[in-house]
Short mmCIF file of C-alpha atoms in Angstrom, two decimals:
data_model
loop_
_atom_site.label_atom_id
_atom_site.label_comp_id
_atom_site.label_asym_id
_atom_site.label_seq_id
_atom_site.Cartn_x
_atom_site.Cartn_y
_atom_site.Cartn_z
CA MET A 55 -32.31 -73.14 68.63
CA ARG A 56 -33.48 -69.69 67.81
CA SER A 57 -31.55 -66.71 69.99
CA ALA A 58 -33.25 -64.83 72.40
CA PRO A 59 -34.08 -61.44 70.96
CA VAL A 60 -31.71 -58.68 71.75
CA ARG A 61 -32.89 -55.49 73.81
CA ALA A 62 -31.36 -52.26 74.39
CA THR A 63 -32.16 -49.09 75.49
CA VAL A 64 -32.07 -46.05 73.43
CA ASN A 65 -32.96 -42.53 75.21
CA GLY A 66 -35.03 -44.09 77.09
CA TYR A 67 -36.88 -46.50 74.52
CA ALA A 68 -36.61 -49.96 74.34
CA ALA A 69 -35.16 -51.83 71.09
CA THR A 70 -35.35 -54.96 70.50
CA ASP A 71 -34.04 -57.10 67.69
CA HIS A 72 -37.39 -58.64 66.95
CA ASP A 73 -37.54 -58.04 63.03
CA HIS A 74 -36.52 -61.10 62.64
CA GLY A 75 -36.91 -63.76 65.25
CA GLY A 76 -34.24 -61.93 67.57
CA ARG A 77 -31.42 -62.78 65.05
CA GLN A 78 -29.07 -60.19 65.26
CA GLU A 79 -26.34 -61.25 62.48
CA GLY A 80 -26.26 -58.78 59.15
CA ALA A 81 -28.66 -55.93 60.89
CA GLY A 82 -29.12 -52.82 58.58
CA THR A 83 -27.28 -49.47 58.72
CA VAL A 84 -27.99 -46.29 56.88
CA SER A 85 -24.65 -44.82 57.71
CA GLY A 86 -21.80 -44.59 55.46
CA LYS A 87 -23.74 -45.52 52.06
CA LYS A 88 -23.08 -42.94 49.09
CA ALA A 89 -26.19 -43.32 46.50
CA ASN A 90 -27.65 -41.35 44.18
CA GLY A 91 -30.77 -39.51 45.27
CA GLY A 92 -34.42 -40.63 46.32
CA GLY A 93 -35.62 -41.76 42.96
CA GLY A 94 -36.36 -45.46 42.80
CA THR A 95 -34.42 -45.66 38.99
CA GLY A 96 -31.06 -45.91 40.56
CA SER A 97 -28.56 -49.29 40.99
CA GLY A 98 -27.91 -48.39 45.00
CA ALA A 99 -24.78 -48.68 46.73
CA ALA A 100 -22.43 -51.74 46.69
CA GLY A 101 -23.16 -54.78 49.31
CA GLY A 102 -21.31 -54.82 52.58
CA ASP A 103 -19.66 -57.71 51.25
CA GLY A 104 -17.86 -56.23 48.62
CA SER A 105 -20.06 -58.26 46.39
CA GLY A 106 -21.55 -55.04 44.62
CA ASP A 107 -24.90 -56.80 45.55
CA VAL A 108 -26.32 -54.48 47.70
CA LEU A 109 -29.19 -57.24 48.67
CA SER A 110 -26.98 -59.22 49.59
CA ALA A 111 -27.54 -58.98 53.22
CA TYR A 112 -31.31 -59.65 52.43
CA ARG A 113 -30.84 -62.39 50.54
CA GLY A 114 -27.95 -64.55 52.46
CA LYS A 115 -30.93 -64.48 54.99
CA ARG A 116 -33.65 -66.55 53.56
CA HIS A 117 -34.33 -69.67 51.56
CA PHE A 118 -36.13 -68.52 48.36
CA GLU A 119 -37.34 -72.08 47.44
CA ARG A 120 -39.37 -72.04 51.13
CA THR A 121 -40.10 -68.38 51.33
CA ALA A 122 -43.01 -66.67 48.94
CA GLU A 123 -40.75 -63.22 50.09
CA PRO A 124 -39.72 -61.70 46.53
CA ARG A 125 -35.82 -62.39 45.68
CA GLY A 126 -35.55 -59.40 43.99
CA ALA A 127 -35.26 -58.95 40.03
CA GLY A 128 -34.22 -55.71 39.82
CA ALA A 129 -37.51 -54.16 39.63
CA THR A 130 -37.18 -50.14 38.68
CA GLY A 131 -39.54 -47.81 40.46
CA ALA A 132 -42.04 -45.15 39.80
CA ASP A 133 -41.55 -41.18 38.58
CA ALA A 134 -42.46 -40.95 42.57
CA PRO A 135 -40.35 -42.92 45.27
CA SER A 136 -42.71 -45.63 47.34
CA PHE A 137 -43.13 -46.01 50.87
CA VAL A 138 -44.66 -48.79 52.54
CA VAL A 139 -45.35 -49.61 56.24
CA GLN A 140 -45.75 -53.24 56.87
CA ILE A 141 -47.30 -55.25 59.93
CA HIS A 142 -45.17 -58.36 61.06
CA ALA A 143 -45.86 -60.89 63.63
CA ALA A 144 -42.54 -62.40 64.24
CA SER A 145 -41.28 -63.22 67.40
CA THR A 146 -42.61 -59.66 68.74
CA THR A 147 -45.04 -57.71 66.28
CA HIS A 148 -43.71 -54.76 64.96
CA PHE A 149 -44.35 -52.14 62.16
CA ASP A 150 -41.59 -52.07 59.32
CA PHE A 151 -41.67 -48.62 57.87
CA ARG A 152 -39.79 -48.69 54.15
CA LEU A 153 -38.56 -45.75 52.01
CA GLU A 154 -37.48 -46.29 48.06
CA VAL A 155 -34.38 -44.59 47.93
CA ASP A 156 -32.06 -45.65 45.20
CA GLY A 157 -33.49 -48.81 43.83
CA VAL A 158 -34.34 -50.41 47.04
CA LEU A 159 -36.28 -50.09 49.92
CA LYS A 160 -34.07 -48.69 53.00
CA SER A 161 -36.38 -50.02 56.04
CA TRP A 162 -36.45 -49.85 59.69
CA SER A 163 -38.35 -51.78 62.24
CA VAL A 164 -40.71 -49.44 64.51
CA PRO A 165 -41.77 -51.70 67.57
CA LYS A 166 -45.09 -48.84 68.15
CA GLY A 167 -45.61 -47.96 64.37
CA PRO A 168 -45.53 -44.68 62.65
CA SER A 169 -47.67 -42.22 64.71
CA ALA A 170 -50.02 -39.19 63.31
CA ASP A 171 -49.33 -37.11 66.42
CA PRO A 172 -46.37 -34.90 66.54
CA GLN A 173 -45.70 -35.49 70.17
CA ASP A 174 -44.61 -39.39 69.80
CA LYS A 175 -41.41 -40.15 69.05
CA ARG A 176 -41.45 -43.56 67.49
CA LEU A 177 -37.80 -45.46 67.85
CA ALA A 178 -36.82 -46.79 64.01
CA VAL A 179 -34.28 -49.45 64.10
CA PRO A 180 -32.40 -49.87 60.58
CA THR A 181 -32.44 -53.72 58.75
CA GLU A 182 -31.27 -54.86 55.75
CA ASP A 183 -32.39 -53.12 52.73
CA HIS A 184 -35.17 -54.95 50.77
CA PRO A 185 -36.12 -55.19 47.44
CA LEU A 186 -38.76 -53.06 45.92
CA GLU A 187 -40.83 -56.16 45.16
CA TYR A 188 -40.99 -56.64 49.31
CA ARG A 189 -43.43 -53.38 48.83
CA GLU A 190 -46.24 -55.92 47.54
CA PHE A 191 -45.59 -58.73 49.53
CA GLU A 192 -48.75 -59.70 51.95
CA GLY A 193 -48.49 -63.30 53.35
CA VAL A 194 -46.92 -65.65 56.10
CA ILE A 195 -43.11 -66.57 55.62
CA PRO A 196 -43.13 -69.97 56.42
CA SER A 197 -41.61 -71.51 60.13
CA GLY A 198 -38.09 -71.84 60.57
CA GLU A 199 -37.54 -69.54 57.99
CA TYR A 200 -36.09 -65.95 58.53
CA GLY A 201 -38.61 -63.37 60.00
CA ALA A 202 -41.60 -66.52 60.41
CA GLY A 203 -44.69 -65.26 60.75
CA SER A 204 -47.78 -63.51 58.77
CA VAL A 205 -47.45 -59.64 57.22
CA ILE A 206 -49.68 -57.29 56.06
CA VAL A 207 -49.49 -54.20 54.20
CA TRP A 208 -50.93 -51.63 56.44
CA ASP A 209 -49.78 -48.43 54.43
CA GLU A 210 -48.45 -47.85 50.88
CA GLY A 211 -48.12 -45.03 48.62
CA THR A 212 -45.54 -42.21 47.36
CA TYR A 213 -43.16 -39.88 49.29
CA ARG A 214 -41.74 -36.71 48.52
CA PRO A 215 -38.99 -35.45 49.88
CA LEU A 216 -37.86 -32.09 51.65
CA THR A 217 -34.54 -31.89 52.80
CA SER A 218 -32.32 -29.66 51.05
CA GLY A 219 -28.43 -29.32 50.81
CA SER A 220 -26.40 -26.53 52.46
CA GLY A 221 -25.82 -23.47 50.24
CA ARG A 222 -27.45 -23.75 46.71
CA ALA A 223 -25.98 -27.47 46.68
CA PRO A 224 -29.55 -29.32 46.93
CA ALA A 225 -28.84 -32.72 49.09
CA SER A 226 -29.92 -36.29 47.83
CA PHE A 227 -32.32 -38.26 49.96
CA ALA A 228 -29.79 -40.59 50.19
CA GLU A 229 -27.01 -38.40 51.67
CA ALA A 230 -29.69 -36.64 53.79
CA LEU A 231 -30.43 -39.88 55.46
CA GLU A 232 -26.02 -40.62 55.95
CA ARG A 233 -25.69 -37.23 57.54
CA GLY A 234 -28.29 -38.31 60.20
CA HIS A 235 -31.90 -36.46 59.04
CA ALA A 236 -33.84 -36.63 56.55
CA SER A 237 -37.76 -34.61 56.09
CA PHE A 238 -40.58 -36.14 53.72
CA ARG A 239 -43.91 -35.98 52.85
CA LEU A 240 -46.14 -39.03 52.90
CA ASP A 241 -49.08 -39.28 50.34
CA GLY A 242 -50.52 -42.99 51.70
CA ALA A 243 -54.28 -44.13 52.50
CA LYS A 244 -53.82 -43.69 56.02
CA LEU A 245 -50.44 -42.01 56.66
CA ARG A 246 -50.06 -38.37 54.63
CA GLY A 247 -48.10 -34.64 55.67
CA GLY A 248 -44.88 -34.42 56.75
CA TYR A 249 -42.97 -36.85 58.89
CA ALA A 250 -39.03 -37.17 59.46
CA LEU A 251 -36.17 -39.78 60.54
CA THR A 252 -33.33 -38.42 62.84
CA ARG A 253 -30.54 -40.62 63.53
CA ILE A 254 -30.07 -40.52 67.57
CA ARG A 255 -27.43 -43.29 67.88
CA ARG A 256 -24.56 -44.28 65.28
CA PRO A 257 -23.55 -47.89 64.91
CA GLY A 258 -20.67 -48.96 67.63
CA GLU A 259 -22.25 -46.77 70.02
CA GLY A 260 -23.86 -47.67 73.25
CA ASP A 261 -24.07 -50.84 74.97
CA ASP A 262 -24.89 -53.00 71.84
CA GLY A 263 -23.58 -51.20 69.08
CA ARG A 264 -26.51 -50.87 67.43
CA GLU A 265 -27.70 -47.80 65.28
CA ALA A 266 -30.66 -45.90 66.13
CA TRP A 267 -33.40 -43.44 65.03
CA LEU A 268 -36.63 -41.63 65.98
CA LEU A 269 -39.51 -41.44 63.37
CA VAL A 270 -41.38 -38.01 64.25
CA LYS A 271 -44.73 -36.37 62.35
CA GLU A 272 -44.30 -33.17 61.61
CA LYS A 273 -46.86 -30.47 62.42
CA GLY A 274 -49.11 -29.38 59.68
CA GLY A 275 -51.01 -31.60 57.42
CA GLY A 276 -51.98 -34.70 58.54
CA ALA A 277 -51.14 -34.57 61.75
CA SER A 278 -53.98 -35.92 64.98
CA GLY A 279 -53.79 -37.17 67.97
CA SER A 280 -54.21 -40.70 66.87
CA GLY A 281 -51.41 -43.00 67.56
CA ALA A 282 -50.56 -46.31 65.51
CA PRO A 283 -53.45 -49.05 65.11
CA ASP A 284 -53.29 -52.29 67.54
CA PRO A 285 -51.43 -54.77 64.82
CA ALA A 286 -54.02 -57.52 65.54
CA ARG A 287 -56.95 -55.52 64.83
CA ALA A 288 -55.25 -53.26 61.84
CA ARG A 289 -56.39 -54.35 58.12
CA SER A 290 -53.97 -54.03 54.79
CA ALA A 291 -54.11 -51.67 52.53
CA ARG A 292 -54.24 -54.18 49.77
CA SER A 293 -56.77 -56.74 50.83
CA GLY A 294 -58.74 -55.55 54.13
CA ARG A 295 -57.18 -58.31 56.10
CA THR A 296 -55.92 -58.97 59.55
CA LEU A 297 -52.75 -60.42 60.48
CA LYS A 298 -54.83 -63.26 62.15
CA GLN A 299 -57.07 -63.84 58.61
CA VAL A 300 -53.80 -64.22 56.64
CA ALA A 301 -52.48 -66.63 58.99
CA ALA A 302 -55.68 -68.81 58.85
CA GLU A 303 -55.69 -68.48 55.31
CA ALA A 304 -52.65 -69.76 54.99
CA ASP A 305 -53.24 -72.85 57.73
CA GLY A 306 -56.74 -73.32 55.57
CA THR A 307 -58.92 -72.61 57.59
CA GLU A 308 -60.67 -69.70 56.60
CA GLY A 309 -61.08 -68.24 53.06
CA SER A 310 -59.58 -69.17 50.24
CA GLY A 311 -56.05 -70.51 51.67
CA ASP A 312 -54.25 -67.93 49.00
CA GLY A 313 -52.77 -65.78 52.09
CA GLY A 314 -49.81 -68.20 52.47
CA ALA A 315 -45.95 -68.68 50.86
CA LYS A 316 -47.76 -70.13 47.84
CA LYS A 317 -49.19 -66.53 47.16
CA LYS A 318 -46.20 -64.08 47.00
CA ASN A 319 -48.48 -60.56 46.70
CA GLY A 320 -51.88 -61.21 48.73
CA ALA A 321 -55.16 -59.50 47.29
CA LYS A 322 -54.66 -56.98 45.33
CA GLY A 323 -58.30 -54.72 46.44
CA ARG A 324 -57.61 -51.78 48.36
CA SER A 325 -59.78 -51.72 51.54
CA GLY A 326 -59.09 -47.52 52.48
CA GLY A 327 -61.64 -47.63 55.29
CA HIS A 328 -59.59 -49.54 57.90
CA ARG A 329 -57.39 -48.60 59.85
#
């Protein structure tokens, strides 16, 4: 039996360990990892178990003979680092915000989703690093598997780090994250302009000891008064499908049935007109 989601309050924000069905073990952290920069061609830091595998926490939670999620085969990044925002209908529906850093996707669970309104401060809870291939994952994680539920790619694109170091020495994006504040410019189909991630609680602090960040839209280009979309109505930037349509296709009750665990990457068509 799965345990109930772990809930905490961080500076007035309700935080839930809902990213993968309420399981808390191996929760991600952005602190304490020296890395080589903001691009996607680096090898990444060593895994927390000393194995040297930065994806060990990710792989240890999944049965790849059952789930279509990518194992991670060492894909290389493009010249500009990528980002992806996925909507995940797990035990609690939420948004996953992922940035390519040193060959992996640094990941945060954002309960209310990224907002284009600079007045909105979105709680972002770190989860384990994901492989670069995960930016293409759209489908259904089978029942009984870690994070069971439907996933769509709500937005994707590239980003440009804006954070600089002290004095004349520029900071890598990974170092900026380690220090607890990183600003960047998104160039996606839906999210555009400057954003910032700021750590508001370190690991080990607070009642539950979980690290917490805020994701905030900066003023300027891409800013608007609109928040995140309704997850139930939001459509994929890749296929134009909703979470419900992805689940229905996996069940064989609608469409071609190609949205489930047998199809790893979902439909490739972009539908930029949908939120």
